[in-house]
Amino acid sequence: MVLLKSSKASFKRLKEGRVNRPFLYAILLCLPAAGYAQSDTQLTFSFESFNYSDSTSLHSILGHWSDEVGGGSKALSVSRIMLGFEYNNYSLQTVYRDDSYYNFDNETVHFIYLTENKLPLVNGQEYDLYIKPDKSSSEGLRFGTNQQITPKLKLHGFFSLLKATNLTHGNLNGHAMAVGSNDYDFNFASDLYYEDDPLFDRVTDRLSGKGYSIDLMLDYEINDKWRINLELLDVVGELLIDQAAFTRAEATSDIKVFDENGYLTYDPVISGLESNKDFVYQFNMQTHFSVNYKISDKNSLVLEYHRLLDFDYQNLILSQQLGLNQLSWILIPELETVGIEFKHPSFSIGLETDNLDYKKMKYFSLNTQLFWAF
């Protein structure tokens, strides 16, 4: 099946050390504050990962397709790996980033689940085939500065110079109908830009492109009890891809091939255009907003709001100061998710999930930071 093939081609990059996934993904929450180590100069390392799928488990969406499918029409993953140093009010980091958003028709995921597991189809059952991938990977340098505007207001600005390393952008739209328990007709049209052709195994040149991104952050202490923080990531940003490979094509099941078990396999009849042209990929802005209330000298309550493309959620955090350390308990009611975060002067680590069973897990977030002061 074409969508299954697209999924496997995209997921293959994880094994190559380049995070990527059709339908889902997942990797980042929000960039944590710049650390605890008290020094004018420090080396820093951070890894941030956010993953979410609303239709089936992360285990399935990564290519296994063995877990039940429910409702839902999106999956996303955002990740950052950064290594660099900070000096006074300035920072310089190398950055690797992956941003993956997938919108799709829920019937499409059900159809993939059935055909991948070779389950009997209901004769005459129709399925809409639709997926809209918006995925890019890039790497480069990130320059930052923070300025104390007033005693209570601090502004942070970051400018990244980036080199594109991967791209999948466009849409696929079509229709499938079961014509037997192991046979189906399908047709679809695709309009995709990519580095690796996810549909028709087209051989392409290495992706070439450069770009930039700007992040802005604000931290304001209202009084001794209240504090707010706003992060706008990718306020503006784009990748200018040189002669990006693209395919505009239509495919049908006019010629059919069956496997040894008599189940139809994906082998479409294709007509259309494969070519190259310059392409501008626009980053999607992410918004992270938090309100911090200091309950006592050792306890704080934090309410956070996050928006990534058209997906948003809220979480509640209870933080406890334990000497130089801080322990936080995290609750995301609408995603049925809990988490914990531990911060030390030289490192921090946080984990959030909705299920400890990987085959049932739909949400997973991990972030960690290390600081070396000198």
mmCIF file of C-alpha atoms in Angstrom:
data_model
loop_
_atom_site.group_PDB
_atom_site.id
_atom_site.type_symbol
_atom_site.label_atom_id
_atom_site.label_comp_id
_atom_site.label_asym_id
_atom_site.label_seq_id
_atom_site.Cartn_x
_atom_site.Cartn_y
_atom_site.Cartn_z
ATOM 1 C CA MET A 1 0.000 0.000 0.000
ATOM 2 C CA VAL A 2 1.323 3.383 -1.000
ATOM 3 C CA LEU A 3 0.938 5.060 2.393
ATOM 4 C CA LEU A 4 2.634 2.169 4.110
ATOM 5 C CA LYS A 5 5.516 2.416 1.698
ATOM 6 C CA SER A 6 5.751 6.141 2.319
ATOM 7 C CA SER A 7 5.821 5.510 6.054
ATOM 8 C CA LYS A 8 8.599 2.925 5.904
ATOM 9 C CA ALA A 9 10.787 5.085 3.662
ATOM 10 C CA SER A 10 10.511 7.961 6.072
ATOM 11 C CA PHE A 11 11.083 5.947 9.247
ATOM 12 C CA LYS A 12 14.218 4.426 7.799
ATOM 13 C CA ARG A 13 16.088 7.613 8.732
ATOM 14 C CA LEU A 14 15.860 6.867 12.420
ATOM 15 C CA LYS A 15 18.127 3.883 11.924
ATOM 16 C CA GLU A 16 20.552 6.137 10.067
ATOM 17 C CA GLY A 17 20.759 8.496 13.020
ATOM 18 C CA ARG A 18 18.574 11.128 11.373
ATOM 19 C CA VAL A 19 15.243 11.325 13.141
ATOM 20 C CA ASN A 20 12.282 11.178 10.748
ATOM 21 C CA ARG A 21 8.733 9.712 10.597
ATOM 22 C CA PRO A 22 5.624 9.835 8.492
ATOM 23 C CA PHE A 23 2.500 10.331 10.431
ATOM 24 C CA LEU A 24 4.178 10.673 13.612
ATOM 25 C CA TYR A 25 6.982 11.682 15.322
ATOM 26 C CA ALA A 26 7.950 13.128 17.971
ATOM 27 C CA ILE A 27 10.526 14.990 19.736
ATOM 28 C CA LEU A 28 10.632 18.331 21.837
ATOM 29 C CA LEU A 29 8.706 20.122 24.436
ATOM 30 C CA CYS A 30 9.983 23.589 25.066
ATOM 31 C CA LEU A 31 13.531 24.843 25.401
ATOM 32 C CA PRO A 32 14.334 24.932 29.117
ATOM 33 C CA ALA A 33 15.921 27.952 30.765
ATOM 34 C CA ALA A 34 19.656 28.363 30.384
ATOM 35 C CA GLY A 35 20.872 26.510 33.394
ATOM 36 C CA TYR A 36 21.878 26.491 37.003
ATOM 37 C CA ALA A 37 25.637 26.533 36.929
ATOM 38 C CA GLN A 38 26.850 29.827 38.383
ATOM 39 C CA SER A 39 29.771 30.938 36.214
ATOM 40 C CA ASP A 40 30.518 33.546 33.575
ATOM 41 C CA THR A 41 31.557 30.753 31.202
ATOM 42 C CA GLN A 42 30.106 27.277 30.835
ATOM 43 C CA LEU A 43 29.836 24.499 28.295
ATOM 44 C CA THR A 44 26.275 23.311 27.680
ATOM 45 C CA PHE A 45 24.616 20.262 26.148
ATOM 46 C CA SER A 46 20.889 19.706 25.706
ATOM 47 C CA PHE A 47 18.653 17.094 24.159
ATOM 48 C CA GLU A 48 14.918 17.807 23.917
ATOM 49 C CA SER A 49 12.316 15.457 22.506
ATOM 50 C CA PHE A 50 8.541 15.597 22.098
ATOM 51 C CA ASN A 51 6.497 12.819 20.440
ATOM 52 C CA TYR A 52 2.746 12.455 20.062
ATOM 53 C CA SER A 53 0.284 10.378 18.037
ATOM 54 C CA ASP A 54 -3.465 10.574 18.588
ATOM 55 C CA SER A 55 -4.621 7.633 16.434
ATOM 56 C CA THR A 56 -2.400 4.704 17.426
ATOM 57 C CA SER A 57 0.661 3.925 19.526
ATOM 58 C CA LEU A 58 4.135 5.264 18.841
ATOM 59 C CA HIS A 59 5.167 1.643 18.428
ATOM 60 C CA SER A 60 2.751 1.222 15.514
ATOM 61 C CA ILE A 61 3.334 4.589 13.907
ATOM 62 C CA LEU A 62 7.062 3.894 13.733
ATOM 63 C CA GLY A 63 6.382 1.120 11.258
ATOM 64 C CA HIS A 64 5.192 -1.955 13.172
ATOM 65 C CA TRP A 65 1.435 -1.390 12.686
ATOM 66 C CA SER A 66 0.566 -4.196 15.116
ATOM 67 C CA ASP A 67 -1.412 -2.127 17.633
ATOM 68 C CA GLU A 68 -5.069 -1.159 17.495
ATOM 69 C CA VAL A 69 -6.104 2.064 15.760
ATOM 70 C CA GLY A 70 -8.579 4.518 17.258
ATOM 71 C CA GLY A 71 -9.713 8.029 16.432
ATOM 72 C CA GLY A 72 -7.336 10.849 15.589
ATOM 73 C CA SER A 73 -5.886 12.704 12.635
ATOM 74 C CA LYS A 74 -2.409 13.948 13.525
ATOM 75 C CA ALA A 75 1.050 13.000 14.698
ATOM 76 C CA LEU A 76 4.078 15.133 15.387
ATOM 77 C CA SER A 77 7.610 15.092 16.669
ATOM 78 C CA VAL A 78 10.040 17.877 17.416
ATOM 79 C CA SER A 79 13.616 17.426 18.554
ATOM 80 C CA ARG A 80 16.704 19.488 19.293
ATOM 81 C CA ILE A 81 20.281 18.520 20.086
ATOM 82 C CA MET A 82 22.537 21.443 21.024
ATOM 83 C CA LEU A 83 26.153 21.668 22.168
ATOM 84 C CA GLY A 84 28.032 24.895 22.826
ATOM 85 C CA PHE A 85 29.068 27.433 25.412
ATOM 86 C CA GLU A 86 27.759 30.505 27.193
ATOM 87 C CA TYR A 87 29.817 33.517 28.207
ATOM 88 C CA ASN A 88 28.227 36.283 30.243
ATOM 89 C CA ASN A 89 25.113 37.247 28.267
ATOM 90 C CA TYR A 90 26.051 35.480 25.024
ATOM 91 C CA SER A 91 25.963 31.916 23.726
ATOM 92 C CA LEU A 92 27.109 29.945 20.691
ATOM 93 C CA GLN A 93 25.886 26.430 19.978
ATOM 94 C CA THR A 94 25.898 23.836 17.259
ATOM 95 C CA VAL A 95 22.347 22.632 16.713
ATOM 96 C CA TYR A 96 20.643 19.668 15.093
ATOM 97 C CA ARG A 97 16.877 19.971 14.711
ATOM 98 C CA ASP A 98 14.062 17.863 13.342
ATOM 99 C CA ASP A 99 10.493 19.107 12.944
ATOM 100 C CA SER A 100 7.807 16.678 11.796
ATOM 101 C CA TYR A 101 4.065 17.292 11.572
ATOM 102 C CA TYR A 102 1.611 14.928 9.891
ATOM 103 C CA ASN A 103 -2.083 15.497 9.334
ATOM 104 C CA PHE A 104 -4.089 12.623 7.858
ATOM 105 C CA ASP A 105 -7.530 11.130 7.493
ATOM 106 C CA ASN A 106 -8.295 8.625 10.229
ATOM 107 C CA GLU A 107 -9.615 6.167 7.625
ATOM 108 C CA THR A 108 -6.138 6.136 6.092
ATOM 109 C CA VAL A 109 -4.562 4.844 9.297
ATOM 110 C CA HIS A 110 -7.258 2.180 9.667
ATOM 111 C CA PHE A 111 -6.598 1.070 6.084
ATOM 112 C CA ILE A 112 -2.838 0.831 6.688
ATOM 113 C CA TYR A 113 -3.420 -1.194 9.860
ATOM 114 C CA LEU A 114 -5.664 -3.693 8.022
ATOM 115 C CA THR A 115 -3.489 -4.135 4.935
ATOM 116 C CA GLU A 116 -0.175 -4.222 6.808
ATOM 117 C CA ASN A 117 -1.473 -6.999 9.045
ATOM 118 C CA LYS A 118 -3.195 -8.730 6.122
ATOM 119 C CA LEU A 119 -6.514 -8.660 7.937
ATOM 120 C CA PRO A 120 -9.737 -9.440 6.051
ATOM 121 C CA LEU A 121 -11.328 -6.469 4.313
ATOM 122 C CA VAL A 122 -15.076 -5.882 4.113
ATOM 123 C CA ASN A 123 -16.127 -6.041 0.488
ATOM 124 C CA GLY A 124 -17.426 -2.645 -0.631
ATOM 125 C CA GLN A 125 -15.850 -0.719 2.290
ATOM 126 C CA GLU A 126 -14.460 2.639 1.139
ATOM 127 C CA TYR A 127 -11.482 4.520 2.609
ATOM 128 C CA ASP A 128 -10.320 8.077 2.115
ATOM 129 C CA LEU A 129 -6.550 8.264 1.563
ATOM 130 C CA TYR A 130 -5.090 11.547 2.742
ATOM 131 C CA ILE A 131 -1.818 12.562 4.362
ATOM 132 C CA LYS A 132 -0.113 15.935 4.563
ATOM 133 C CA PRO A 133 3.528 15.680 5.681
ATOM 134 C CA ASP A 134 5.412 18.780 6.830
ATOM 135 C CA LYS A 135 8.877 17.628 7.795
ATOM 136 C CA SER A 136 12.361 19.110 7.787
ATOM 137 C CA SER A 137 15.732 18.392 9.347
ATOM 138 C CA SER A 138 18.600 20.866 9.537
ATOM 139 C CA GLU A 139 21.801 21.629 11.376
ATOM 140 C CA GLY A 140 23.965 24.665 11.968
ATOM 141 C CA LEU A 141 25.032 27.354 14.433
ATOM 142 C CA ARG A 142 22.815 29.134 16.947
ATOM 143 C CA PHE A 143 23.827 32.518 18.332
ATOM 144 C CA GLY A 144 22.100 33.834 21.453
ATOM 145 C CA THR A 145 21.996 36.802 23.778
ATOM 146 C CA ASN A 146 20.001 37.766 26.855
ATOM 147 C CA GLN A 147 19.492 41.305 28.061
ATOM 148 C CA GLN A 148 18.186 42.586 31.401
ATOM 149 C CA ILE A 149 15.824 45.290 30.155
ATOM 150 C CA THR A 150 14.584 46.208 33.627
ATOM 151 C CA PRO A 151 15.256 44.647 37.050
ATOM 152 C CA LYS A 152 12.219 42.392 36.459
ATOM 153 C CA LEU A 153 12.235 41.926 32.683
ATOM 154 C CA LYS A 154 14.721 39.825 30.714
ATOM 155 C CA LEU A 155 14.698 39.231 26.951
ATOM 156 C CA HIS A 156 16.434 36.396 25.091
ATOM 157 C CA GLY A 157 17.080 36.318 21.363
ATOM 158 C CA PHE A 158 18.499 33.488 19.246
ATOM 159 C CA PHE A 159 19.515 33.485 15.587
ATOM 160 C CA SER A 160 20.297 30.192 13.828
ATOM 161 C CA LEU A 161 22.141 29.729 10.544
ATOM 162 C CA LEU A 162 21.064 26.362 9.147
ATOM 163 C CA LYS A 163 21.890 23.800 6.488
ATOM 164 C CA ALA A 164 19.031 21.591 5.307
ATOM 165 C CA THR A 165 19.577 17.828 5.697
ATOM 166 C CA ASN A 166 16.119 16.397 4.966
ATOM 167 C CA LEU A 167 12.750 17.455 3.598
ATOM 168 C CA THR A 168 9.299 15.975 2.961
ATOM 169 C CA HIS A 169 6.534 18.440 2.205
ATOM 170 C CA GLY A 170 3.279 18.265 0.263
ATOM 171 C CA ASN A 171 0.222 16.068 0.253
ATOM 172 C CA LEU A 172 -1.293 12.825 -0.970
ATOM 173 C CA ASN A 173 -5.011 12.553 -1.643
ATOM 174 C CA GLY A 174 -6.988 9.616 -2.940
ATOM 175 C CA HIS A 175 -9.422 6.798 -2.369
ATOM 176 C CA ALA A 176 -9.440 3.031 -1.806
ATOM 177 C CA MET A 177 -12.224 0.431 -1.921
ATOM 178 C CA ALA A 178 -12.171 -3.180 -0.798
ATOM 179 C CA VAL A 179 -13.279 -5.502 -3.622
ATOM 180 C CA GLY A 180 -12.645 -8.676 -1.661
ATOM 181 C CA SER A 181 -11.337 -9.859 1.691
ATOM 182 C CA ASN A 182 -7.744 -9.593 0.401
ATOM 183 C CA ASP A 183 -8.120 -7.274 -2.600
ATOM 184 C CA TYR A 184 -8.716 -3.553 -3.053
ATOM 185 C CA ASP A 185 -8.731 -0.887 -5.743
ATOM 186 C CA PHE A 186 -7.023 2.443 -5.138
ATOM 187 C CA ASN A 187 -6.151 5.696 -6.846
ATOM 188 C CA PHE A 188 -4.423 8.781 -5.534
ATOM 189 C CA ALA A 189 -2.686 11.976 -6.578
ATOM 190 C CA SER A 190 0.515 13.150 -4.885
ATOM 191 C CA ASP A 191 2.355 16.475 -4.878
ATOM 192 C CA LEU A 192 5.518 16.096 -2.823
ATOM 193 C CA TYR A 193 8.914 17.732 -2.342
ATOM 194 C CA TYR A 194 11.488 15.434 -0.761
ATOM 195 C CA GLU A 195 15.063 14.286 -0.365
ATOM 196 C CA ASP A 196 14.202 10.576 -0.636
ATOM 197 C CA ASP A 197 11.186 9.728 -2.770
ATOM 198 C CA PRO A 198 8.752 8.135 -0.280
ATOM 199 C CA LEU A 199 6.476 6.664 -2.975
ATOM 200 C CA PHE A 200 8.207 5.552 -6.141
ATOM 201 C CA ASP A 201 11.875 4.879 -5.202
ATOM 202 C CA ARG A 202 13.227 7.718 -7.305
ATOM 203 C CA VAL A 203 16.991 8.190 -6.981
ATOM 204 C CA THR A 204 17.800 11.823 -6.112
ATOM 205 C CA ASP A 205 20.850 13.951 -5.423
ATOM 206 C CA ARG A 206 21.785 14.919 -1.884
ATOM 207 C CA LEU A 207 19.574 17.704 -0.553
ATOM 208 C CA SER A 208 21.190 21.141 -0.727
ATOM 209 C CA GLY A 209 19.842 24.230 0.976
ATOM 210 C CA LYS A 210 20.478 26.910 3.570
ATOM 211 C CA GLY A 211 18.275 28.905 5.881
ATOM 212 C CA TYR A 212 17.782 30.658 9.176
ATOM 213 C CA SER A 213 15.515 30.844 12.208
ATOM 214 C CA ILE A 214 14.837 33.394 14.954
ATOM 215 C CA ASP A 215 13.622 32.541 18.479
ATOM 216 C CA LEU A 216 12.452 35.078 21.051
ATOM 217 C CA MET A 217 11.911 34.574 24.782
ATOM 218 C CA LEU A 218 10.636 36.836 27.531
ATOM 219 C CA ASP A 219 10.851 36.381 31.290
ATOM 220 C CA TYR A 220 8.985 38.809 33.539
ATOM 221 C CA GLU A 221 8.809 38.812 37.322
ATOM 222 C CA ILE A 222 5.504 40.498 38.167
ATOM 223 C CA ASN A 223 6.146 40.458 41.925
ATOM 224 C CA ASP A 224 7.565 38.171 44.608
ATOM 225 C CA LYS A 225 4.809 35.600 43.955
ATOM 226 C CA TRP A 226 4.088 35.712 40.227
ATOM 227 C CA ARG A 227 6.295 35.224 37.171
ATOM 228 C CA ILE A 228 5.523 34.699 33.474
ATOM 229 C CA ASN A 229 7.591 33.275 30.640
ATOM 230 C CA LEU A 230 6.904 33.385 26.899
ATOM 231 C CA GLU A 231 8.851 31.492 24.217
ATOM 232 C CA LEU A 232 8.228 32.007 20.507
ATOM 233 C CA LEU A 233 10.322 29.533 18.543
ATOM 234 C CA ASP A 234 10.764 30.006 14.791
ATOM 235 C CA VAL A 235 9.092 33.413 14.868
ATOM 236 C CA VAL A 236 10.465 33.729 11.371
ATOM 237 C CA GLY A 237 12.534 31.167 9.542
ATOM 238 C CA GLU A 238 12.912 29.270 6.305
ATOM 239 C CA LEU A 239 15.074 26.880 4.315
ATOM 240 C CA LEU A 240 15.962 27.779 0.720
ATOM 241 C CA ILE A 241 16.271 24.435 -1.064
ATOM 242 C CA ASP A 242 18.307 24.367 -4.270
ATOM 243 C CA GLN A 243 16.641 22.330 -7.000
ATOM 244 C CA ALA A 244 14.504 20.272 -4.660
ATOM 245 C CA ALA A 245 13.242 16.979 -6.054
ATOM 246 C CA PHE A 246 9.486 16.828 -6.455
ATOM 247 C CA THR A 247 6.857 14.483 -7.841
ATOM 248 C CA ARG A 248 3.414 15.350 -9.113
ATOM 249 C CA ALA A 249 1.808 12.091 -10.080
ATOM 250 C CA GLU A 250 -1.302 9.950 -10.152
ATOM 251 C CA ALA A 251 -1.256 6.266 -9.287
ATOM 252 C CA THR A 252 -3.788 3.470 -9.640
ATOM 253 C CA SER A 253 -4.089 -0.258 -8.961
ATOM 254 C CA ASP A 254 -4.927 -1.055 -12.602
ATOM 255 C CA ILE A 255 -2.269 -3.793 -12.604
ATOM 256 C CA LYS A 256 -2.311 -6.006 -9.511
ATOM 257 C CA VAL A 257 0.289 -8.221 -7.866
ATOM 258 C CA PHE A 258 -0.552 -10.638 -5.041
ATOM 259 C CA ASP A 259 1.803 -12.129 -2.431
ATOM 260 C CA GLU A 260 2.178 -15.811 -1.595
ATOM 261 C CA ASN A 261 -0.843 -15.583 0.705
ATOM 262 C CA GLY A 262 -3.030 -14.106 -2.012
ATOM 263 C CA TYR A 263 -3.082 -10.604 -0.495
ATOM 264 C CA LEU A 264 -2.725 -7.607 -2.803
ATOM 265 C CA THR A 265 0.675 -5.880 -2.615
ATOM 266 C CA TYR A 266 1.443 -2.264 -3.426
ATOM 267 C CA ASP A 267 2.548 -1.947 -7.073
ATOM 268 C CA PRO A 268 0.890 1.140 -8.609
ATOM 269 C CA VAL A 269 0.583 2.199 -12.216
ATOM 270 C CA ILE A 270 2.061 5.715 -12.290
ATOM 271 C CA SER A 271 1.697 8.748 -14.553
ATOM 272 C CA GLY A 272 2.903 12.253 -13.853
ATOM 273 C CA LEU A 273 5.985 14.446 -13.516
ATOM 274 C CA GLU A 274 9.256 14.027 -11.654
ATOM 275 C CA SER A 275 11.608 17.001 -11.718
ATOM 276 C CA ASN A 276 13.566 19.546 -9.661
ATOM 277 C CA LYS A 277 13.115 23.216 -8.830
ATOM 278 C CA ASP A 278 14.037 25.715 -6.119
ATOM 279 C CA PHE A 279 11.735 25.535 -3.115
ATOM 280 C CA VAL A 280 11.252 27.674 0.005
ATOM 281 C CA TYR A 281 10.300 25.727 3.131
ATOM 282 C CA GLN A 282 8.715 27.843 5.893
ATOM 283 C CA PHE A 283 9.146 26.844 9.546
ATOM 284 C CA ASN A 284 6.056 26.641 11.750
ATOM 285 C CA MET A 285 6.134 28.864 14.828
ATOM 286 C CA GLN A 286 5.847 27.193 18.240
ATOM 287 C CA THR A 287 4.416 28.993 21.266
ATOM 288 C CA HIS A 288 5.177 28.126 24.887
ATOM 289 C CA PHE A 289 3.709 30.230 27.688
ATOM 290 C CA SER A 290 3.922 29.666 31.433
ATOM 291 C CA VAL A 291 2.650 31.316 34.612
ATOM 292 C CA ASN A 292 4.579 30.579 37.799
ATOM 293 C CA TYR A 293 3.080 31.104 41.264
ATOM 294 C CA LYS A 294 5.384 30.847 44.290
ATOM 295 C CA ILE A 295 3.403 29.083 47.004
ATOM 296 C CA SER A 296 6.228 29.238 49.539
ATOM 297 C CA ASP A 297 9.997 29.508 49.665
ATOM 298 C CA LYS A 298 10.254 25.850 48.613
ATOM 299 C CA ASN A 299 7.136 25.208 46.505
ATOM 300 C CA SER A 300 5.847 26.648 43.230
ATOM 301 C CA LEU A 301 2.866 25.952 40.993
ATOM 302 C CA VAL A 302 3.262 26.392 37.227
ATOM 303 C CA LEU A 303 0.589 26.428 34.523
ATOM 304 C CA GLU A 304 1.901 26.008 30.961
ATOM 305 C CA TYR A 305 0.338 26.352 27.527
ATOM 306 C CA HIS A 306 1.996 24.883 24.414
ATOM 307 C CA ARG A 307 1.059 25.184 20.758
ATOM 308 C CA LEU A 308 2.858 23.369 17.929
ATOM 309 C CA LEU A 309 1.308 24.065 14.526
ATOM 310 C CA ASP A 310 -2.403 23.184 15.021
ATOM 311 C CA PHE A 311 -1.827 21.060 18.135
ATOM 312 C CA ASP A 312 -2.053 22.586 21.609
ATOM 313 C CA TYR A 313 -2.228 21.354 25.191
ATOM 314 C CA GLN A 314 -1.823 22.568 28.778
ATOM 315 C CA ASN A 315 0.078 21.105 31.695
ATOM 316 C CA LEU A 316 0.268 21.712 35.447
ATOM 317 C CA ILE A 317 3.553 21.495 37.376
ATOM 318 C CA LEU A 318 4.248 21.352 41.105
ATOM 319 C CA SER A 319 7.895 22.157 41.872
ATOM 320 C CA GLN A 320 9.660 21.510 45.185
ATOM 321 C CA GLN A 321 13.026 22.983 46.172
ATOM 322 C CA LEU A 322 15.286 20.407 47.871
ATOM 323 C CA GLY A 323 18.365 22.324 48.884
ATOM 324 C CA LEU A 324 20.220 23.123 45.641
ATOM 325 C CA ASN A 325 18.046 20.644 43.750
ATOM 326 C CA GLN A 326 14.523 20.963 42.380
ATOM 327 C CA LEU A 327 11.953 18.198 41.867
ATOM 328 C CA SER A 328 8.882 18.799 39.687
ATOM 329 C CA TRP A 329 5.734 16.711 39.220
ATOM 330 C CA ILE A 330 3.943 17.197 35.883
ATOM 331 C CA LEU A 331 0.332 16.538 34.902
ATOM 332 C CA ILE A 332 -1.229 16.883 31.428
ATOM 333 C CA PRO A 333 -4.918 16.007 31.987
ATOM 334 C CA GLU A 334 -6.167 16.148 28.383
ATOM 335 C CA LEU A 335 -3.414 13.742 27.235
ATOM 336 C CA GLU A 336 -3.693 11.545 30.342
ATOM 337 C CA THR A 337 0.021 12.079 30.875
ATOM 338 C CA VAL A 338 2.222 12.417 33.952
ATOM 339 C CA GLY A 339 5.886 13.310 34.243
ATOM 340 C CA ILE A 340 8.772 14.098 36.550
ATOM 341 C CA GLU A 341 11.738 16.446 36.252
ATOM 342 C CA PHE A 342 14.853 16.694 38.404
ATOM 343 C CA LYS A 343 17.191 19.688 38.305
ATOM 344 C CA HIS A 344 20.670 19.887 39.801
ATOM 345 C CA PRO A 345 23.162 22.778 39.506
ATOM 346 C CA SER A 346 25.077 20.833 36.845
ATOM 347 C CA PHE A 347 22.333 18.859 35.060
ATOM 348 C CA SER A 348 18.599 18.368 34.606
ATOM 349 C CA ILE A 349 16.449 15.548 33.256
ATOM 350 C CA GLY A 350 12.724 15.311 32.623
ATOM 351 C CA LEU A 351 10.449 12.539 31.371
ATOM 352 C CA GLU A 352 6.736 12.547 30.473
ATOM 353 C CA THR A 353 4.565 9.728 29.133
ATOM 354 C CA ASP A 354 0.979 8.522 29.061
ATOM 355 C CA ASN A 355 1.831 4.823 29.397
ATOM 356 C CA LEU A 356 4.830 2.761 30.500
ATOM 357 C CA ASP A 357 3.926 0.081 27.949
ATOM 358 C CA TYR A 358 5.634 1.127 24.696
ATOM 359 C CA LYS A 359 2.995 -0.657 22.614
ATOM 360 C CA LYS A 360 0.286 1.524 24.183
ATOM 361 C CA MET A 361 2.258 4.752 24.469
ATOM 362 C CA LYS A 362 0.925 7.711 22.459
ATOM 363 C CA TYR A 363 2.908 10.468 24.170
ATOM 364 C CA PHE A 364 6.575 10.585 25.072
ATOM 365 C CA SER A 365 8.774 13.524 25.986
ATOM 366 C CA LEU A 366 12.366 13.529 27.183
ATOM 367 C CA ASN A 367 14.659 16.464 27.853
ATOM 368 C CA THR A 368 18.052 16.659 29.482
ATOM 369 C CA GLN A 369 20.717 19.316 29.974
ATOM 370 C CA LEU A 370 24.320 19.219 31.176
ATOM 371 C CA PHE A 371 26.478 22.162 32.295
ATOM 372 C CA TRP A 372 30.243 22.370 32.723
ATOM 373 C CA ALA A 373 31.249 25.614 34.415
ATOM 374 C CA PHE A 374 34.819 26.893 34.298
#
